[in-house]
Amino acid sequence: MVKRTAILISGSGSNMVRLVRDMTGDHPARPVLVLSNVPGAGGLAKAEALGVPTAVVDHRPFGTDRAAFEAALRAKLDAARPDIICLAGFMRILTAEFIAAHAGRMLNIHPSLLPKYRGLNTHARALEAGDAQHGCTVHEVTAELDGGKILGQARVPVLPGDDAAALAARVQAAEHRLYPAVLRRFSAGDRRPLNIG
């Protein structure tokens, strides 16, 4: 059975584009919605150009009322009936209640080799630590920030002279390979960790 997949974004949607383009042919999943919390996010036009329905739930009018924001998110998601939800640069922290409602069906990509460098500024932190390798991780989403089961990792070298921007570009290229590969396996029922590089 084809897995209906929703993708949540906040920005340009570069990982979303890679996921959508991969969900063709014999892929066990298909995109049914790209949802953003940012009106005018660059990824929305890209999704529309790829023929994927889009929706927006602007978080700003909700202020600090996260429950109301998430209720509006859930209404859009429920209408699309996704089997899988992929967070792809979605820059909102979700509540434990929202995550519990989609437990075991929500994935995220994070720009570090978890459990190292949860949260923000991962590239600068890797450089400050003098790491020889950096990379990205696809994991199941749980209430623990960047703490769910690891489904895949891709490693990149830290090169002499790297700054955070150069390292971020190399990691993003790895993300574009890793996330589609993990989603393909996950949507076929394979949750074994995948390691690239």
Coordinates of C-alpha atoms in Angstrom, one line a residue, residues 7 51 64 85 142 192:
I7 CA 6.2 17.3 4.4
G51 CA 2.3 19.2 -8.5
T64 CA 2.4 31.8 22.5
I85 CA 5.1 13.2 8.2
T142 CA 9.9 12.0 19.9
R192 CA 17.3 -0.4 10.2

